[in-house]
Coordinates of C-alpha atoms and ligand atoms in Angstrom, one line a residue:
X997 CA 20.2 -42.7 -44.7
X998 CA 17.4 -44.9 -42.0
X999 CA 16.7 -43.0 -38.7
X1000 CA 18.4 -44.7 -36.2
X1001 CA 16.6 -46.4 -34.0
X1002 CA 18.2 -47.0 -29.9
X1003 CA 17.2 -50.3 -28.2
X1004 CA 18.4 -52.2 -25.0
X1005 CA 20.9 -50.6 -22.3
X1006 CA 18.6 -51.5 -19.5
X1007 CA 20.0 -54.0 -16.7
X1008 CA 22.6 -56.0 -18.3
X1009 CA 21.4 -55.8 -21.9
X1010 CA 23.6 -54.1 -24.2
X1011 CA 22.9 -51.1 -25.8
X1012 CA 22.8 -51.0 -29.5
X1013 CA 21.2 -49.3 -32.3
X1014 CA 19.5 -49.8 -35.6
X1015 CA 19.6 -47.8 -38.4
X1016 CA 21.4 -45.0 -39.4
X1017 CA 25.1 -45.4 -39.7
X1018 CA 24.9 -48.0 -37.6
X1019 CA 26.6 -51.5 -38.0
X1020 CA 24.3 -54.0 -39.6
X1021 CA 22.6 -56.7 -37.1
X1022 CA 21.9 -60.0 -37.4
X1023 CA 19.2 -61.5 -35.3
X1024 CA 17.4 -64.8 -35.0
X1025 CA 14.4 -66.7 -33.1
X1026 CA 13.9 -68.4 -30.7
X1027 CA 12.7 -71.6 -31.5
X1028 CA 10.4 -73.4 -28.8
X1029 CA 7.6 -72.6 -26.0
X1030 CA 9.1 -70.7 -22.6
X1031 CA 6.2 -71.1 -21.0
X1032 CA 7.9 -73.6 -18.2
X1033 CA 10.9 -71.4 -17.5
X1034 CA 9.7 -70.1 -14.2
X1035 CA 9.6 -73.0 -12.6
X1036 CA 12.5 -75.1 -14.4
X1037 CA 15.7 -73.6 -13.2
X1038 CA 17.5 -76.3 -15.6
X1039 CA 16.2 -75.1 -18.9
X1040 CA 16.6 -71.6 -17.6
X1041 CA 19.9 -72.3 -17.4
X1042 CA 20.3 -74.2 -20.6
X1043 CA 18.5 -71.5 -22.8
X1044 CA 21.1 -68.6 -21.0
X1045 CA 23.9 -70.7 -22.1
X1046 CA 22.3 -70.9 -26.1
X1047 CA 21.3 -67.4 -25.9
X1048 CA 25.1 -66.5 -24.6
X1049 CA 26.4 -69.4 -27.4
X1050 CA 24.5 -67.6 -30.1
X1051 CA 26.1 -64.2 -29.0
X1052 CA 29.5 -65.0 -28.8
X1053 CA 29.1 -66.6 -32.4
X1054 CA 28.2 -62.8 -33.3
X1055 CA 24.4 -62.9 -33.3
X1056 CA 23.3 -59.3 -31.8
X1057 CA 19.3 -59.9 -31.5
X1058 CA 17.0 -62.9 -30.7
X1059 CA 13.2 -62.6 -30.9
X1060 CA 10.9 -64.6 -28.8
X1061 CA 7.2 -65.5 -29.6
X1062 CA 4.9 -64.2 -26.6
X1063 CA 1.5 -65.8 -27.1
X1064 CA 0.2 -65.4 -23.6
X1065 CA 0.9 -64.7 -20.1
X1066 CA 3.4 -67.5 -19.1
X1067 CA 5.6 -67.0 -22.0
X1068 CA 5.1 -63.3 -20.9
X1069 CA 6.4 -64.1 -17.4
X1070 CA 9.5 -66.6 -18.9
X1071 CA 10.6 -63.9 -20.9
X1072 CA 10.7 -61.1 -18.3
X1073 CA 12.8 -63.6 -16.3
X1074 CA 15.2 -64.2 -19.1
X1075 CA 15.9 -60.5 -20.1
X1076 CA 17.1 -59.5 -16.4
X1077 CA 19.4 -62.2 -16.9
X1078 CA 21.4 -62.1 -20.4
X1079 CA 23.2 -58.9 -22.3
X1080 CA 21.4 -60.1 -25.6
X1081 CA 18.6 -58.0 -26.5
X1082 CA 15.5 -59.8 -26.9
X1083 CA 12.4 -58.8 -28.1
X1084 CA 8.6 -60.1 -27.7
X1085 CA 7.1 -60.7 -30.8
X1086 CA 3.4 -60.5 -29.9
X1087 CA -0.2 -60.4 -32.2
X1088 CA -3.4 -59.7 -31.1
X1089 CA -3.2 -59.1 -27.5
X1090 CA -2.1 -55.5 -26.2
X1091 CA -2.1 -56.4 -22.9
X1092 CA 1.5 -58.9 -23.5
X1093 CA 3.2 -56.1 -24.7
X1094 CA 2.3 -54.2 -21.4
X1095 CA 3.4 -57.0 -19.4
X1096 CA 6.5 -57.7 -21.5
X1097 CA 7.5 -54.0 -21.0
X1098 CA 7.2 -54.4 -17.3
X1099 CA 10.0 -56.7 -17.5
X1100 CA 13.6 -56.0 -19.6
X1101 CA 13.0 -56.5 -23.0
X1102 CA 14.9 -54.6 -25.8
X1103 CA 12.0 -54.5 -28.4
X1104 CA 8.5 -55.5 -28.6
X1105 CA 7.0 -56.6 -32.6
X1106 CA 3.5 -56.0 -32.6
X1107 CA 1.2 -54.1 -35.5
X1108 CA -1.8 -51.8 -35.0
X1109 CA -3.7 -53.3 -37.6
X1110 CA -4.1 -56.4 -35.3
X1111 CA -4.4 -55.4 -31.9
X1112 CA -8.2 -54.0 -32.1
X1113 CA -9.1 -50.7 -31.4
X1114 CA -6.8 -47.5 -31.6
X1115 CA -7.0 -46.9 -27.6
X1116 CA -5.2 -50.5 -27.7
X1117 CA -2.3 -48.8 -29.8
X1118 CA -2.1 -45.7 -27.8
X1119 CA -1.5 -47.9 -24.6
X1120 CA 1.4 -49.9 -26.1
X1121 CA 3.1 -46.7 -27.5
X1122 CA 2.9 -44.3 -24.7
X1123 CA 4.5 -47.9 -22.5
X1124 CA 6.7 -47.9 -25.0
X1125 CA 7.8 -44.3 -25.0
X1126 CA 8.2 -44.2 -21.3
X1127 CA 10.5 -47.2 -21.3
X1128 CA 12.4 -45.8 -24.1
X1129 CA 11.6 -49.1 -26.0
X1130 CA 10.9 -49.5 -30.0
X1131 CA 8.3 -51.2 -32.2
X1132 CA 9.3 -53.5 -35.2
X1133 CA 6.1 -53.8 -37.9
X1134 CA 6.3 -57.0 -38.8
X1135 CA 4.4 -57.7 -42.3
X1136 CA 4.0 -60.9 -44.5
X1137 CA 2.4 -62.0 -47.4
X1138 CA -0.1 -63.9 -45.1
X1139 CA -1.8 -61.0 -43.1
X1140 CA -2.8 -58.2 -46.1
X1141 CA -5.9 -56.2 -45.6
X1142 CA -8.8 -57.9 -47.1
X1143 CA -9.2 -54.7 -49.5
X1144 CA -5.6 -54.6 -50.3
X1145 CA -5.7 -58.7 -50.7
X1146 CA -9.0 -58.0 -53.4
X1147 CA -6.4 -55.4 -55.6
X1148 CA -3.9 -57.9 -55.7
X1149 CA -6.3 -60.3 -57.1
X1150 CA -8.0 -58.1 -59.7
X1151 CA -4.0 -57.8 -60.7
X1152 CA -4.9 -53.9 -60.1
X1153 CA -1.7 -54.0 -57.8
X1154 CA 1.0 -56.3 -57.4
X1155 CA 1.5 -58.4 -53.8
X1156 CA 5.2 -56.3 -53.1
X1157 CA 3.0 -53.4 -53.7
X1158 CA 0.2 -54.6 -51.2
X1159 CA 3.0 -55.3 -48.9
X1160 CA 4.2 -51.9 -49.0
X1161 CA 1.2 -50.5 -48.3
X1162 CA 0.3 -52.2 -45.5
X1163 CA 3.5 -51.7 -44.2
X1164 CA 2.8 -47.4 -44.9
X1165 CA -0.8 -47.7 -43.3
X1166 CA 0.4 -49.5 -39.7
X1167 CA 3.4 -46.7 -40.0
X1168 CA 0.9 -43.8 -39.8
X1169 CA -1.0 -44.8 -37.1
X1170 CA 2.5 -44.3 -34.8
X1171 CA 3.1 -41.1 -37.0
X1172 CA -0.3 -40.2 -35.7
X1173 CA 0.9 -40.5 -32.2
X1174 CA 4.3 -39.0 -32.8
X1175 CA 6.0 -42.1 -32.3
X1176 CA 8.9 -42.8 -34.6
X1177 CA 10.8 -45.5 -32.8
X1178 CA 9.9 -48.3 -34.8
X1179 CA 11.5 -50.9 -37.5
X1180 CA 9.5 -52.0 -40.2
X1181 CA 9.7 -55.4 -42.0
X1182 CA 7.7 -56.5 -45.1
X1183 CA 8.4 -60.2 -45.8
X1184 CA 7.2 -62.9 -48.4
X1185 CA 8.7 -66.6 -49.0
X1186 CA 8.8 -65.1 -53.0
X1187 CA 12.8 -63.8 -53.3
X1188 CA 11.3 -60.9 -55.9
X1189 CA 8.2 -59.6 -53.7
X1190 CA 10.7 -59.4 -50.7
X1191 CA 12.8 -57.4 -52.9
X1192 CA 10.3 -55.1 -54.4
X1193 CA 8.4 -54.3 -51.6
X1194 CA 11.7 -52.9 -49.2
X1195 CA 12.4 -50.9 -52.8
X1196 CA 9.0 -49.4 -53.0
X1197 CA 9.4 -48.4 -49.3
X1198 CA 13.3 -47.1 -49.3
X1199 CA 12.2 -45.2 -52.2
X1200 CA 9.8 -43.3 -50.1
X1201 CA 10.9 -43.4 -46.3
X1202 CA 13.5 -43.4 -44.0
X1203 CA 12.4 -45.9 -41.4
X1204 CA 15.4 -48.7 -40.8
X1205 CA 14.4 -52.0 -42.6
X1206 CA 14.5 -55.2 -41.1
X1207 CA 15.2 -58.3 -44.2
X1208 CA 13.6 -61.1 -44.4
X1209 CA 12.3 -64.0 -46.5
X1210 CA 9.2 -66.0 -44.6
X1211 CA 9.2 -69.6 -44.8
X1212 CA 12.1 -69.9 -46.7
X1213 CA 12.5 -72.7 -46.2
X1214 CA 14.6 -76.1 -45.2
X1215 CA 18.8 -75.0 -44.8
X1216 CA 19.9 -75.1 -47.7
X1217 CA 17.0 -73.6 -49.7
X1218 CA 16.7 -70.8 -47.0
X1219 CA 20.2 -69.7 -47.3
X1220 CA 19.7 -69.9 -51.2
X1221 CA 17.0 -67.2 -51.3
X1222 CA 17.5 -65.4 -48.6
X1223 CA 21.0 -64.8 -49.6
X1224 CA 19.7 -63.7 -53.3
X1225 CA 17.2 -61.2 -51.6
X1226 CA 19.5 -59.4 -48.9
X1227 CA 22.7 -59.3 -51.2
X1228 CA 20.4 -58.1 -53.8
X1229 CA 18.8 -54.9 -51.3
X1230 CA 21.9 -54.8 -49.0
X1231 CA 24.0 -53.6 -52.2
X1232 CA 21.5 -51.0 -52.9
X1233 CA 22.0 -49.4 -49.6
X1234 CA 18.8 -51.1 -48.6
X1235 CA 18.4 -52.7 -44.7
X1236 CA 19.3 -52.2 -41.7
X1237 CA 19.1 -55.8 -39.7
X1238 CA 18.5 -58.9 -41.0
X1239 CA 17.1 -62.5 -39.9
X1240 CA 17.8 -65.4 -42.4
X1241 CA 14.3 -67.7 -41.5
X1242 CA 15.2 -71.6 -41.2
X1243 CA 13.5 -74.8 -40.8
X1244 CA 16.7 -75.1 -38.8
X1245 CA 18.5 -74.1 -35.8
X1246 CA 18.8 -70.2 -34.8
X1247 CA 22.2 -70.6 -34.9
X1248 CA 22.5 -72.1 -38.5
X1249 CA 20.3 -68.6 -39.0
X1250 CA 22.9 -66.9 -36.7
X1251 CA 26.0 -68.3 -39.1
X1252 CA 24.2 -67.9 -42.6
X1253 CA 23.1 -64.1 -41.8
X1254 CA 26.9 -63.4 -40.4
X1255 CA 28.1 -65.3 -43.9
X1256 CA 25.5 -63.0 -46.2
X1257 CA 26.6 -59.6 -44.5
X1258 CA 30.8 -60.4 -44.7
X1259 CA 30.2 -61.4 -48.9
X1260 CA 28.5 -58.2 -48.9
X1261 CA 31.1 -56.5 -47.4
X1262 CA 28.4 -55.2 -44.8
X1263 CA 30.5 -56.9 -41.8
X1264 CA 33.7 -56.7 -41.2
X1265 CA 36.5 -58.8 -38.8
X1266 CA 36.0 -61.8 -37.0
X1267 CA 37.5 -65.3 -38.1
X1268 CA 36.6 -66.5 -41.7
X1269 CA 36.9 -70.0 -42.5
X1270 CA 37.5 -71.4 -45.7
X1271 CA 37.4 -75.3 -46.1
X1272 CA 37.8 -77.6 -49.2
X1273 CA 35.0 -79.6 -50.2
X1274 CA 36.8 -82.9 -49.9
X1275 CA 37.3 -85.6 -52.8
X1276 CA 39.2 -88.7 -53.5
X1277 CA 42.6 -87.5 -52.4
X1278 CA 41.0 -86.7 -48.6
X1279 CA 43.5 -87.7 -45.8
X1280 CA 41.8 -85.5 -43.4
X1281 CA 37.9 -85.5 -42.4
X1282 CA 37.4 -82.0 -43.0
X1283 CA 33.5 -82.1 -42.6
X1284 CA 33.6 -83.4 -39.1
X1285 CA 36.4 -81.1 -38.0
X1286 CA 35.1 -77.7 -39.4
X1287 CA 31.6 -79.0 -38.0
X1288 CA 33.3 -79.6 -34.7
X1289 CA 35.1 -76.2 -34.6
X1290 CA 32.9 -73.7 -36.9
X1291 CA 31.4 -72.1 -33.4
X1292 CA 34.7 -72.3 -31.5
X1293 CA 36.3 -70.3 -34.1
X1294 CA 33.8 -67.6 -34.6
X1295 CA 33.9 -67.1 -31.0
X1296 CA 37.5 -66.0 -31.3
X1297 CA 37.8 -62.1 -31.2
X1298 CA 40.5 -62.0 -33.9
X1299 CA 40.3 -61.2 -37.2
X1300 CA 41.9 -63.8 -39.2
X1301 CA 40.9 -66.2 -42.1
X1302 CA 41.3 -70.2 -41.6
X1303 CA 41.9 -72.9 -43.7
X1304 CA 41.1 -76.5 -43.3
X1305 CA 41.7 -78.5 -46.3
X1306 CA 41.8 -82.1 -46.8
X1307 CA 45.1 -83.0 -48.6
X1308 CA 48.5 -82.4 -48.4
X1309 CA 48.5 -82.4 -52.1
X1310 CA 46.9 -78.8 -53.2
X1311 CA 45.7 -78.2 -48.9
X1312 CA 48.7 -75.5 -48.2
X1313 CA 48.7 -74.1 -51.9
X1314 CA 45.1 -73.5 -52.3
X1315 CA 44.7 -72.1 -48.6
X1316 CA 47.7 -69.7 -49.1
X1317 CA 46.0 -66.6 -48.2
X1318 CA 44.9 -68.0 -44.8
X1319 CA 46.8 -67.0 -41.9
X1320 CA 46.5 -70.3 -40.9
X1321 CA 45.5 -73.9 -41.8
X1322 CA 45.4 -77.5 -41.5
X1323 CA 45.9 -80.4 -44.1
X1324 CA 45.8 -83.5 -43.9
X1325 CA 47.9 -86.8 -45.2
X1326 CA 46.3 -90.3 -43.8
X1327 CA 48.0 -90.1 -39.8
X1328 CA 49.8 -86.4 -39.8
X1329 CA 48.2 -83.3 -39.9
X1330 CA 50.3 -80.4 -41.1
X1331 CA 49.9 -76.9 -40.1
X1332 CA 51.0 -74.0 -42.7
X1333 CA 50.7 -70.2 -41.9
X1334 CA 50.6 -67.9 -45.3
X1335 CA 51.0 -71.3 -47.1
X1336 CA 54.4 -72.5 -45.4
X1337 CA 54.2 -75.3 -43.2
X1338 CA 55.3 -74.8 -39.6
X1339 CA 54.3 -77.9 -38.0
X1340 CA 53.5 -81.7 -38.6
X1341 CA 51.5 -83.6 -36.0
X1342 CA 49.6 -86.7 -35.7
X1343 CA 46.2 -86.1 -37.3
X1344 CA 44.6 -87.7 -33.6
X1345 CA 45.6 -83.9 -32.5
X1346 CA 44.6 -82.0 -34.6
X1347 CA 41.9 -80.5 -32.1
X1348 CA 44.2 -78.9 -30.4
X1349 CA 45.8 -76.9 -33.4
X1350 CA 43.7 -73.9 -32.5
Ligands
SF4_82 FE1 40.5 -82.6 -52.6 FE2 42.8 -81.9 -51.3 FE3 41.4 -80.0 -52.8 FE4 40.4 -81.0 -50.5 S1 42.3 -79.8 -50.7 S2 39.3 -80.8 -52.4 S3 41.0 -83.1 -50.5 S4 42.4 -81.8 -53.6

């Protein structure tokens, strides 16, 4: 079993944990600048109201990029105001994480190897210990050391391997300082490297694991092999949180990493929808209406499965499990609980079924 790791519990942000026995997580990130929060009480507000969307969808973390000062300053203002632990992913620049820990941040992601010299390190982790705040690693395929990068390419290792490694070199330098509050994730946009590498390092240590695949890719290609790579690890016993990477919205990332962990068993409750994929006999637009209520119904803290099926024909037989449903002829709507119909209404109201 991982160590498990404690983050958030200061001001209104939740306390949870990583690692461990701990429930798995699902996190996302942010997807724009922040920069003009401070003064633009508007998009303050609108980014609480995602952040608060996103959480009562089931999303526990979101990450935001902090590439200098003002983003630095947004996000300080945005964690004394949401219970959704965020974290500031910074590179390069020491002095962010400082500032960042000044404010109420849950996490900060930042490696050693790329914030200069050792006093740099010491800085961020004796902040860090004070606040009681942890470290994720982050590593990817892109940002190998150049003598780890030359092995790879005289085949004397392989990349996952390389991955690993780096992942092992940045974790000493906290061991050094007796710091063991930290995540680590090794990612590549290659399903089987992303795979290996978490192996190599479960093998050997007990750290929680953060999955992901970098740049996976457009929606449907992203779910694809990100969903390959965590069910692959997750049924090993291997990770602790996971972010599904988009070229789409964090809370298509939110949905797809909530879908992968209740297939693998790894998440249990909440409401589970089942829909038909439509064809010629369709008297109900079940696209629109399960694009229109997916959120709504995820929200809902009950723990039931839903149906929404497009005919009247095979609608109540093949959603018979569900504890509920909706079919659909060209102008009714019927509703069947346990596949028995309880109700017929006119298909114009069939938002208000649930
Ligand atoms: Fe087609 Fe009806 Fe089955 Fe949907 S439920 S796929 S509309 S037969």
């Amino acid at each position: 079993m991982t160590k498990k790791i404690l983050l958030g519990g200061k001001g209104l942000t939740k306390s949870i944990s990583i690692g461990g026995d701990s429930p798995l997580t699902v996190q996302t990130m942010w997807k724009d600048s922040i920069i003009d929060i401070p003064e633009n009480d508007k998009k303050l507000e609108k980014i609480l109201k995602e952040i608060y969307e996103l959480q009562t969808i089931g999303c526990d973390i979101i990450r935001f990029a902090v590439p200098d000062m003002e983003s630095v300053l947004a996000l300080n203002i945005i964690s004394e105001k949401t219970s959704m632990p965020l974290v500031a992913d910074i590179h390069f620049d020491y002095k962010l994480a400082l500032e960042c820990l000044k404010g109420n941040v849950a996490a900060i992601r930042i490696n050693p190897g790329n914030i200069g010299a050792i006093e740099n390190t010491k800085k961020v982790v004796e902040a860090c210990r004070e606040n009681g705040v942890p470290i994720r690693i982050g590593i990817n395929s892109g940002s190998l050391p150049k003598d780890l990068q030359e092995k790879i390419a005289q085949g004397i290792i392989s990349r996952a391997e390389g991955l690993c490694e780096t992942a092992v070199r940045e974790a000493e330098i906290f061991e050094d300082l007796k710091f063991d509050q930290y995540v680590v994730s090794m990612k590549s946009s290659d399903v089987k490297e992303t795979i290996d590498c978490n192996r190599f390092y479960a093998k050997k240590y007990n750290n929680p694991l953060h999955l992901g695949v970098t740049e996976a890719g457009p929606l449907i290609g992203g779910i694809v092999k990100s969903s390959i790579a965590f069910s692959t690890l997750l049924n090993e016993g291997i990770g602790d949180t996971i972010r599904v990477s988009l070229s789409s919205s964090p809370e298509n990332e939110v949905v797809a990493g909530l879908n992968i962990l209740k297939e693998c068993g790894k998440r249990k409750g909440g409401v589970t929808i089942v829909s038909c994929p439509r064809c010629g006999r369709i008297g109900f637009d079940v696209h629109s209406f399960v694009d229109r209520w997916q959120n709504k119904l995820l929200a809902m803290d009950k723990n039931i499965t839903v149906a929404v099926m497009g005919c009247v024909v095979n609608g109540p037989g093949e959603g018979r499990h569900a504890d509920i449903g909706i079919a659909g002829t060209k102008d009714k709507a019927i509703i069947f609980k346990k596949g028995k119909i309880v109700q017929t209404i006119d298909a114009k109201d069939a938002d208000t079924v649930f």
